[in-house]
Coordinates of C-alpha atoms and ligand atoms in Angstrom, one line a residue:
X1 CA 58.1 63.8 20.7
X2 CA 59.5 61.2 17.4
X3 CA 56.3 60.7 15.4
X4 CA 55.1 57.3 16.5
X5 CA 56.6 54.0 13.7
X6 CA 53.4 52.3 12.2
X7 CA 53.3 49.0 10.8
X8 CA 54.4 48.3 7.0
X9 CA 51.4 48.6 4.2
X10 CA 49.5 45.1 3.7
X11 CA 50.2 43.8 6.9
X12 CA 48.3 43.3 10.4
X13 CA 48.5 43.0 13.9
X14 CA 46.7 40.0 15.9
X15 CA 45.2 41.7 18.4
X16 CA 44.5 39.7 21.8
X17 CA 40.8 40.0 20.8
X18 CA 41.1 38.1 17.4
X19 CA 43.1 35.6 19.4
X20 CA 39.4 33.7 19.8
X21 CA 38.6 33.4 16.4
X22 CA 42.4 32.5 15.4
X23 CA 42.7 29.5 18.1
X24 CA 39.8 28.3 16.2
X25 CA 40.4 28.3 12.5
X26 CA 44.4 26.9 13.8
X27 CA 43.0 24.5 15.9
X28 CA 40.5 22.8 13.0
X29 CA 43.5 23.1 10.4
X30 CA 45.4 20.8 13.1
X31 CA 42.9 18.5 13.9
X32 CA 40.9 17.8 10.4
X33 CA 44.6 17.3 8.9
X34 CA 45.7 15.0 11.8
X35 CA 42.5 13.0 11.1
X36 CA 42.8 12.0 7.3
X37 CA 46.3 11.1 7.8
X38 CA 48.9 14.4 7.4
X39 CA 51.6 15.2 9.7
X40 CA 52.7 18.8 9.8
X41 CA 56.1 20.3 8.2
X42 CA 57.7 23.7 8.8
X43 CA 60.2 25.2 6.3
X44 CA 62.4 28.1 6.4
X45 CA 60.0 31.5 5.5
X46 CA 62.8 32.4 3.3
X47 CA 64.1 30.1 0.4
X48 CA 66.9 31.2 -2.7
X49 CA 64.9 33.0 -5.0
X50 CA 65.9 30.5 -7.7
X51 CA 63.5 27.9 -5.9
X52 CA 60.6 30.3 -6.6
X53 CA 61.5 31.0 -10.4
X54 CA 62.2 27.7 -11.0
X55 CA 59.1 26.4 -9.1
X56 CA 56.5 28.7 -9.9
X57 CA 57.4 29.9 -13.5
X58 CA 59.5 33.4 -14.3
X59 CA 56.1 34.9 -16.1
X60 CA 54.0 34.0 -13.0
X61 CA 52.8 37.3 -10.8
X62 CA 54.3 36.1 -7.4
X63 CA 57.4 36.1 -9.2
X64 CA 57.4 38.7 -11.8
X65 CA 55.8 41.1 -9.5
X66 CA 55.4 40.1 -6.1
X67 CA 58.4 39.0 -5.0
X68 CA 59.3 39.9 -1.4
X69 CA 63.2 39.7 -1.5
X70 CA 65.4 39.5 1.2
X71 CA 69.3 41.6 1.4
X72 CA 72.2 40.0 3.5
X73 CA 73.3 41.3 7.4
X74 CA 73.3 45.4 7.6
X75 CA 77.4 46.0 7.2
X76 CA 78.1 43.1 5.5
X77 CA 80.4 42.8 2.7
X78 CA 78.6 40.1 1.4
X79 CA 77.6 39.8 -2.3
X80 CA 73.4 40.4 -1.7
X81 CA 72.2 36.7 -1.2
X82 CA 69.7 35.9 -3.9
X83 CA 66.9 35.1 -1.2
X84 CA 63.4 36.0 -0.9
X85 CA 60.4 35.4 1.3
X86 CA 58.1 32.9 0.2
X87 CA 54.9 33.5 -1.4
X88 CA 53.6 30.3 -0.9
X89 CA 55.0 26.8 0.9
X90 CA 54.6 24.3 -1.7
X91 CA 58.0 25.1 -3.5
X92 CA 59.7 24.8 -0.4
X93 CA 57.7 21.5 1.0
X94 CA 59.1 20.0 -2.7
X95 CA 62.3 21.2 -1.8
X96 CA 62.7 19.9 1.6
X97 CA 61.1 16.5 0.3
X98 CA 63.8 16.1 -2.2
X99 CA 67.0 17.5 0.5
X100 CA 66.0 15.1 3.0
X101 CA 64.9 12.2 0.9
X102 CA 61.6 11.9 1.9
X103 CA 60.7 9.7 -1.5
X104 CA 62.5 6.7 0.5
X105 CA 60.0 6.7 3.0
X106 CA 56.9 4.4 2.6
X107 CA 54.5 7.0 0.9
X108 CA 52.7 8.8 -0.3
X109 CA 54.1 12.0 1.7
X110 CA 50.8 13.8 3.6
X111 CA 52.0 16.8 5.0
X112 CA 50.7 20.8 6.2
X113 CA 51.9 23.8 7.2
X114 CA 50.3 26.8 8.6
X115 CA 52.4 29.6 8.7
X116 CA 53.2 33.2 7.0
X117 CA 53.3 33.9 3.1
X118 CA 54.8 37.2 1.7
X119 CA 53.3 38.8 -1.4
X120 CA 54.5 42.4 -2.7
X121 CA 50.9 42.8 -4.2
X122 CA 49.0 46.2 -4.1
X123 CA 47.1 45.5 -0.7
X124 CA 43.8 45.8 -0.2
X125 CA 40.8 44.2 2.4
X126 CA 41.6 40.1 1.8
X127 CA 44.6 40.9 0.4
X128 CA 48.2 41.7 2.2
X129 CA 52.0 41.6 2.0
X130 CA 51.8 39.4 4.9
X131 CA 49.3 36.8 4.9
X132 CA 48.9 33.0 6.8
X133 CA 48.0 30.3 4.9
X134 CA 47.0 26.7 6.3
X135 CA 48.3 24.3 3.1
X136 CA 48.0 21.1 2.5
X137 CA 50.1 18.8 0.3
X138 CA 50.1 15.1 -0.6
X139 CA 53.7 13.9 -3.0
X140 CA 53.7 10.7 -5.0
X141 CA 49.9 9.6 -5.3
X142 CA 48.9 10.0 -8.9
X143 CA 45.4 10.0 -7.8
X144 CA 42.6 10.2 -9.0
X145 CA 40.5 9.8 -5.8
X146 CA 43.5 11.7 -3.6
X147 CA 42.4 14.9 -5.9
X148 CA 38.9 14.5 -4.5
X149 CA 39.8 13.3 -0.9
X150 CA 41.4 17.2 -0.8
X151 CA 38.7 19.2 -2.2
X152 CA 36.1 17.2 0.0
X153 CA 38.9 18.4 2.9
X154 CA 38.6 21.7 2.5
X155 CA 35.5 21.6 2.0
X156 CA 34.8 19.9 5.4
X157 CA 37.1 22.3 7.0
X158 CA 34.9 25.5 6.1
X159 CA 31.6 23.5 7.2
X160 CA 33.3 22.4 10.8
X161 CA 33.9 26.2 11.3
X162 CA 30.3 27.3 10.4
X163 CA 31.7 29.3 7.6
X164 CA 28.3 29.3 4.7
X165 CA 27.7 29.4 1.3
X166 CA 31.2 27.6 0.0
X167 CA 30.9 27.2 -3.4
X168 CA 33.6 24.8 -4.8
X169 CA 35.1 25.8 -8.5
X170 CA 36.9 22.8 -10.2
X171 CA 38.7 22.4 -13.7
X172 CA 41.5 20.4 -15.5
X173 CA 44.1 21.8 -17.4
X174 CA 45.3 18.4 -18.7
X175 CA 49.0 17.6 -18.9
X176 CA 52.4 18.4 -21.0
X177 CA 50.7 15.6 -23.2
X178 CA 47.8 17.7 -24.2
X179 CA 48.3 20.8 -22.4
X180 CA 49.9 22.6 -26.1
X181 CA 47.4 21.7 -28.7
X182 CA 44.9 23.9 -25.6
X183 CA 47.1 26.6 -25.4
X184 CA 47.6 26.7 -29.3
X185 CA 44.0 26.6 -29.7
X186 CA 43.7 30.1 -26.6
X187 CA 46.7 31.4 -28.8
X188 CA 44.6 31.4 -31.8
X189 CA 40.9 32.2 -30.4
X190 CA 42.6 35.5 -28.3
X191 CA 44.7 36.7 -30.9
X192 CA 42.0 37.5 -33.3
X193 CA 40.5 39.3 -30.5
X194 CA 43.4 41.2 -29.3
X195 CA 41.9 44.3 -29.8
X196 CA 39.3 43.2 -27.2
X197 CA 42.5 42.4 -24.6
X198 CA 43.7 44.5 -21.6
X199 CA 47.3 45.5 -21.7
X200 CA 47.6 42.6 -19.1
X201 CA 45.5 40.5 -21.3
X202 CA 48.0 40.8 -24.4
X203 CA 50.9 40.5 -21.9
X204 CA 49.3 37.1 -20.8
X205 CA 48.8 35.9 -24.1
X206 CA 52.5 36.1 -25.5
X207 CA 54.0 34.9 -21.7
X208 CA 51.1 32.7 -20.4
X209 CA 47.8 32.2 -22.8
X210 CA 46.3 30.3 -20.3
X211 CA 46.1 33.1 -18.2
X212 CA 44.7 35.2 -20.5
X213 CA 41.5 33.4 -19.1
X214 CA 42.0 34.2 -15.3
X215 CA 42.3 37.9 -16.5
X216 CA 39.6 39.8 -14.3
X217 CA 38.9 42.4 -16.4
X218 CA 38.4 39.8 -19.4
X219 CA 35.1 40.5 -21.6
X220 CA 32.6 38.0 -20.4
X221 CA 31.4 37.2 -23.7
X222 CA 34.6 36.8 -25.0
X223 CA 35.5 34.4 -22.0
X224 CA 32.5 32.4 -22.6
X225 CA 33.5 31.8 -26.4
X226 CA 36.7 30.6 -25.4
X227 CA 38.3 27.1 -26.1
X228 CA 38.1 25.1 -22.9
X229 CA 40.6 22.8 -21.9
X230 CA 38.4 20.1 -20.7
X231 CA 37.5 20.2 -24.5
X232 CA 41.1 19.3 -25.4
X233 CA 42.4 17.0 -22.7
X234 CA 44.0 13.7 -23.7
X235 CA 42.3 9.9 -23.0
X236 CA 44.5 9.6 -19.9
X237 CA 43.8 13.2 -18.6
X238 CA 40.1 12.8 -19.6
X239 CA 39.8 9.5 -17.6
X240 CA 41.5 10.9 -14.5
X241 CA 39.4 14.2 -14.6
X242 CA 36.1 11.9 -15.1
X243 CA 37.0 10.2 -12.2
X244 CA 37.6 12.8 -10.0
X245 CA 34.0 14.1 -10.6
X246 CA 32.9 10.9 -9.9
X247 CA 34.8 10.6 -6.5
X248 CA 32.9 14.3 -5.7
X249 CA 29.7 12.9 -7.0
X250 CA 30.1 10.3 -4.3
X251 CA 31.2 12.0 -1.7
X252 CA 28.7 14.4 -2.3
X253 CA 30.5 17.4 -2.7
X254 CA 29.1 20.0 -4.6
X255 CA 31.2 21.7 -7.1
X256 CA 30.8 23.5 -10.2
X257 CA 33.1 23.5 -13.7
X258 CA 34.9 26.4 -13.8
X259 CA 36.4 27.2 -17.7
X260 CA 38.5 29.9 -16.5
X261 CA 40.0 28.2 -13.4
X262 CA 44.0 28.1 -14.4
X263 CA 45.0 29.1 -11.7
X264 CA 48.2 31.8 -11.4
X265 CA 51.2 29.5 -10.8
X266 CA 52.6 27.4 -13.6
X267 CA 53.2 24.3 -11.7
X268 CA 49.5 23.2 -12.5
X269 CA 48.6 20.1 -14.2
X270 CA 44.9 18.2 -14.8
X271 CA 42.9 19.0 -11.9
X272 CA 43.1 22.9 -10.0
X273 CA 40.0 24.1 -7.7
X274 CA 39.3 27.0 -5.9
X275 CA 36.6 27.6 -3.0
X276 CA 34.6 30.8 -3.0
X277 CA 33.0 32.1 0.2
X278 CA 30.5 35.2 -0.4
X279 CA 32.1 38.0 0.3
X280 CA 32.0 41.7 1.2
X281 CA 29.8 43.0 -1.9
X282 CA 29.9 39.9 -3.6
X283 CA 33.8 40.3 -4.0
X284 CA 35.0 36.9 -5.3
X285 CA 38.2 36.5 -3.5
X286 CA 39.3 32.6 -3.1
X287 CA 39.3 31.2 0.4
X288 CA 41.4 28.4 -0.9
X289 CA 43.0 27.3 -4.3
X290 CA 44.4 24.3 -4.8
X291 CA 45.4 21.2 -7.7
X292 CA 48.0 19.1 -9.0
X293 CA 51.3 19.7 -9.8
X294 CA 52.8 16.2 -11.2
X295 CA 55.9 18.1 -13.3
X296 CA 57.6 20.7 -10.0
X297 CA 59.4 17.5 -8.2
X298 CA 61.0 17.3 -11.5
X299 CA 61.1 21.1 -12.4
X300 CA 63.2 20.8 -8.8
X301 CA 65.6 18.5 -9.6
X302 CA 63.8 15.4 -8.5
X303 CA 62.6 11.9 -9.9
X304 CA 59.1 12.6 -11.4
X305 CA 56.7 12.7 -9.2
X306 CA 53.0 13.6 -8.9
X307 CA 51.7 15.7 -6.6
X308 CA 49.1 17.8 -5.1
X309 CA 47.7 20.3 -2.5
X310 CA 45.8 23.4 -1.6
X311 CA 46.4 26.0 0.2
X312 CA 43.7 28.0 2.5
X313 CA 44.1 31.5 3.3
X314 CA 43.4 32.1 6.6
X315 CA 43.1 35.8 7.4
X316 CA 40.2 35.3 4.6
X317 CA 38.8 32.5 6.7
X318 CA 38.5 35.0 9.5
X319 CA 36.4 36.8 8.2
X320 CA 34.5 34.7 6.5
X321 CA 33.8 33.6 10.1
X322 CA 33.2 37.0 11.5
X323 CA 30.8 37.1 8.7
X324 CA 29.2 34.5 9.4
X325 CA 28.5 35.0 13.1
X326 CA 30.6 32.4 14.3
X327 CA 32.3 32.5 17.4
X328 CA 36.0 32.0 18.2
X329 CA 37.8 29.7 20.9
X330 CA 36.6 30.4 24.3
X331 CA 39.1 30.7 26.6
X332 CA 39.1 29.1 29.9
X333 CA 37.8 31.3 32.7
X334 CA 40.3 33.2 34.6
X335 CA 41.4 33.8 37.8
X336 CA 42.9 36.6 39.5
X337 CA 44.0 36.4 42.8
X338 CA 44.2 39.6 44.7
X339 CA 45.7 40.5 48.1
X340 CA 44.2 42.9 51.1
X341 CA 47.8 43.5 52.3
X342 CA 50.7 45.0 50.6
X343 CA 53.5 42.6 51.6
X344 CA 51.5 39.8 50.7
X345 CA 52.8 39.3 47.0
X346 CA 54.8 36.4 47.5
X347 CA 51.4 34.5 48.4
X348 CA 50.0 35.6 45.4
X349 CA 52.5 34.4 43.3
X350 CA 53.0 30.9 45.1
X351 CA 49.0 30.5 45.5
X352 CA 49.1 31.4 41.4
X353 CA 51.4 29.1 40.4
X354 CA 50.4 25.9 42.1
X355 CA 46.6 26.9 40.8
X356 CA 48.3 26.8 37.4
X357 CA 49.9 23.3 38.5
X358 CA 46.1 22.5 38.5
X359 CA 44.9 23.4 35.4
X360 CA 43.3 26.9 35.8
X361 CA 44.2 30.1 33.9
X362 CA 45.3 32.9 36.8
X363 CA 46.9 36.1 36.8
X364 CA 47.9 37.3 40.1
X365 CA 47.4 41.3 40.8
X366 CA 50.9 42.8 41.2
X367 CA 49.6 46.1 42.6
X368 CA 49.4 47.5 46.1
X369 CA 46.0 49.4 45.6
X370 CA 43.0 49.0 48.0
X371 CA 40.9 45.7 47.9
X372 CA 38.0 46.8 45.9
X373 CA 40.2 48.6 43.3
X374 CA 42.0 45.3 42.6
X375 CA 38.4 42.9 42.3
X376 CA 37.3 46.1 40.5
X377 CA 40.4 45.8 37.8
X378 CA 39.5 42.0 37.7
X379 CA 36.0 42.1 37.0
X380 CA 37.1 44.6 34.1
X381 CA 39.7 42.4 32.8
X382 CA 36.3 39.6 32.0
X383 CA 38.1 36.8 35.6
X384 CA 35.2 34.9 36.5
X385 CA 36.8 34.2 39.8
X386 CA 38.7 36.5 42.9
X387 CA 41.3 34.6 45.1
X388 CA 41.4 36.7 48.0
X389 CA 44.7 36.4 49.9
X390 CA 44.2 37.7 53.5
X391 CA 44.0 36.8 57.2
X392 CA 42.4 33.2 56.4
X393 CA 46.1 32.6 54.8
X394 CA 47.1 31.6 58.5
X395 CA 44.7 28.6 58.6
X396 CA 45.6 27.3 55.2
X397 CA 42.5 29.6 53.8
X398 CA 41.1 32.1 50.6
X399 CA 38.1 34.0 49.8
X400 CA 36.8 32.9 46.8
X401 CA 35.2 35.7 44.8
X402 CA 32.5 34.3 42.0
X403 CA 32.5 37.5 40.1
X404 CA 29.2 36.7 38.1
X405 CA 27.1 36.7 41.1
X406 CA 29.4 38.7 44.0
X407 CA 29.2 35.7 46.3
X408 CA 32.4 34.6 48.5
X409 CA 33.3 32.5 50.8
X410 CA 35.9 31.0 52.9
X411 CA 37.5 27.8 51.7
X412 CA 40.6 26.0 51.9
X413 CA 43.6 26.5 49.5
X414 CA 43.8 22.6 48.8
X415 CA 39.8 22.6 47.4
X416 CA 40.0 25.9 45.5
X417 CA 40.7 24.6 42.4
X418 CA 38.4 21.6 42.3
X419 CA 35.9 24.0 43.4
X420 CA 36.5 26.6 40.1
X421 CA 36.7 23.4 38.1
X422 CA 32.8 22.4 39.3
X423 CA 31.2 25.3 39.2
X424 CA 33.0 26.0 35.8
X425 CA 31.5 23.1 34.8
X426 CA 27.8 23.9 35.6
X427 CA 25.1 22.1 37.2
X428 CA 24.6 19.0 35.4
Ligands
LIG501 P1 47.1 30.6 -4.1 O1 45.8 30.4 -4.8 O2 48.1 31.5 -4.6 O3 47.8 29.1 -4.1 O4 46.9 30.9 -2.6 C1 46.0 30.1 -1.8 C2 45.1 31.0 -1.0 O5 45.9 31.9 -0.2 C3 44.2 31.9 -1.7 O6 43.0 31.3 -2.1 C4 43.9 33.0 -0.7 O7 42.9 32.6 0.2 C5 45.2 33.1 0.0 N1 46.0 34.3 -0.4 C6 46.8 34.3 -1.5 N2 47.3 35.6 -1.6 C7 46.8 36.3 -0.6 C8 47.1 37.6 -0.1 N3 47.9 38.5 -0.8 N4 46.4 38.0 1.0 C9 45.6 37.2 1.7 N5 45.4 35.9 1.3 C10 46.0 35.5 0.2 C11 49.0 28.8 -3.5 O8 49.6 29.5 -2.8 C12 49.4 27.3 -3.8 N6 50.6 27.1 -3.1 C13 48.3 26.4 -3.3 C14 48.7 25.0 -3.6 C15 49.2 24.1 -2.6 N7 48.6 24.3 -4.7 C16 49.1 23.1 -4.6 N8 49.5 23.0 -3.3

């Protein structure tokens, strides 16, 4: 026998029994974004590669490390197209805004996705090649209050699924304006402590200095001496990040200043935030991470335009959920209809379909075993209710199994559904 194919490293099959919990964290994402105003937006899952350097900066690990790319047809001659799957749907929402022209329309664009993101990182629990991520992006409001209408979003979106504990981490990291005097000043504070540096540290600090900060293995003392940007930011920077707090303050959203929040992709400007669930062992793995990106419409080839979003990662948000006791999306009760003869499958199907027609979830029993195996096979499957196709058929009849308590009875075809649909219901 061929040894059996299992599935690539870092990624995972939905099983039906995480279908529950999925329906529920998709269906929130859908509604909370339809309710402050977003329409949703799909885009390719694979982009030219070029979008991603250009968008997300050549030093930046989904680029320099993680980068999932993608070869042309098997027996093509073509050259190897420069593709690659994305890591993350913001470059490609900015492209798509600028191919179709979207800046024409009366704005500001509020859009979300919820799809698959591909990162070629070392996988580990929280972490995978394949992952879905429920994003969020507004283009061309400057803000400040849009920054804090988001991050009171996502915060709303982990309370409506019961998911505890959020905390909310928030920063600026101030603009091109005032953005190099801060890095100047990292630059200086880290090199006289490169000794103290990771290999990765001192790699940061000549690509990315800022990101010397978001380092994990970073010396806590030497963290906390750092320069921090809100320290350097310029008067219009400092009055947009002073109003954001404010907006929070108001809203009463909780959040806390985070010094080492940079965040790993260099389209940042002024405000980036992060929400933290607690974790397995107090691993501090971001549910969502987010901020403002006023320079990558331009970066892209556009007019300049701010912008700003978060993205949410939902496998993390399932299991926040499963940590947190909270149930997934029940599904409607189901109804199997089974026969007592074996020529009677055409019944089954027709009396299947028009209960569809009326709403209810049925699966008719395709097999000719005995009576009792079939309600047996349906009870095991989790039906609440037993159509039984027999000898009643010839005056327009069914049993009707309730599988919760064994009872049956006779009843007309026309009333069985209206019947399901009461008791369903309960009894008030
Ligand atoms: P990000 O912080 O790279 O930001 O990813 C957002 C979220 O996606 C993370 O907080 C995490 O929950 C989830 N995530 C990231 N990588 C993985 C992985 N390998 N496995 C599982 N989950 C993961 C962005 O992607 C930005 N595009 C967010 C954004 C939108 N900024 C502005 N607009």
């Amino acid at each position: 026998m061929a040894a059996p194919i299992r599935a690539p490293r870092g990624t995972q099959d939905r099983l039906p029994e995480s279908a529950a919990a999925w329906a529920r964290a998709e269906t929130a994402a859908a509604d909370l974004a339809s309710s402050y105003g977003f329409d949703r937006i799909d885009t390719p899952l694979f982009e030219r590669t070029e979008l991603f350097v250009r968008g997300l900066g050549e030093a930046s690990d989904a680029v320099s490390k993680e980068m999932f790319l993608v070869g042309g047809a098997a027996g093509s001659d073509e050259e190897t197209p420069a593709w690659a799957l994305r890591p993350e749907p913001t470059a490609g929402i900015v492209r798509a805004y600028l191919e179709h022209g979207l800046q024409v329309r009366p704005g500001p664009l509020r859009v979300w996705l919820l799809g698959p993101m591909f990162r070629y990182d070392r996988p580990q629990a929280g972490r995978y090649r394949q992952f879905t991520q429920w994003d969020v992006e507004v283009i061309g409001d400057p803000g400040p209050s849009v920054d804090a209408e988001l991050i009171e979003l996502a915060t709303r979106y982990c309370a409506r699924l019961g998911i505890g504990g959020v905390q909310v981490h928030l920063n600026s990291i101030g603009d091109e304006q005032c953005r190099p005097a801060y890095r100047a000043a990292l630059v200086e504070y880290f090199s006289a402590h490169r000794d103290r540096l990771s290999p990765d540290g001192r790699r940061r600090l000549d690509a990315n200095p800022l990101r010397v900060l978001d380092d994990r293995t970073l010396d806590p003392a030497l963290a906390a001496g750092a320069p921090r940007s809100v320290d350097h930011l310029c008067a219009a920077c400092t009055e947009h990040w002073l109003a954001v707090t404010g907006f929070l303050d108001r809203l009463g959203v909780a959040y806390q200043l985070d010094h080492r929040l940079v965040r790993g992709l260099d389209y940042y400007t002024r405000t980036t935030f992060e929400l933290f669930a607690p974790g397995r062992e107090g691993s501090q793995d971001a549910l969502a991470g987010g901020g403002r990106y006023d320079g990558l419409v331009e970066t892209l080839g556009g007019p300049s335009t701010p912008g700003i979003g978060f993205g949410l990662g939902m496998d993390r948000v399932i299991m926040a959920m499963s940590r947190s006791g909270v149930p997934g999306e029940p599904a409607p009760a189901l109804v199997v209809v089974v026969g007592t003869q074996p020529n009677d499958h055409a019944e089954r199907l027709v009396i299947a379909a028009s209960l569809r027609d009326q709403g209810l979830r049925v699966r008719p029993d395709g097999s000719d075993r005995k009576l009792g195996r079939q309600l047996e096979s349906a009870a095991k499957l989790g039906a609440r209710w037993a159509v039984i196709v027999g000898e009643e058929l010839t005056r327009g009849a069914v049993m009707l199994k309730d599988l919760a308590d064994g009872t049956q009875r006779e009843i007309g075809l026309h009333a069985v559904a209206a019947e399901i649909r009461d008791a369903s219901r309960g009894p008030n």
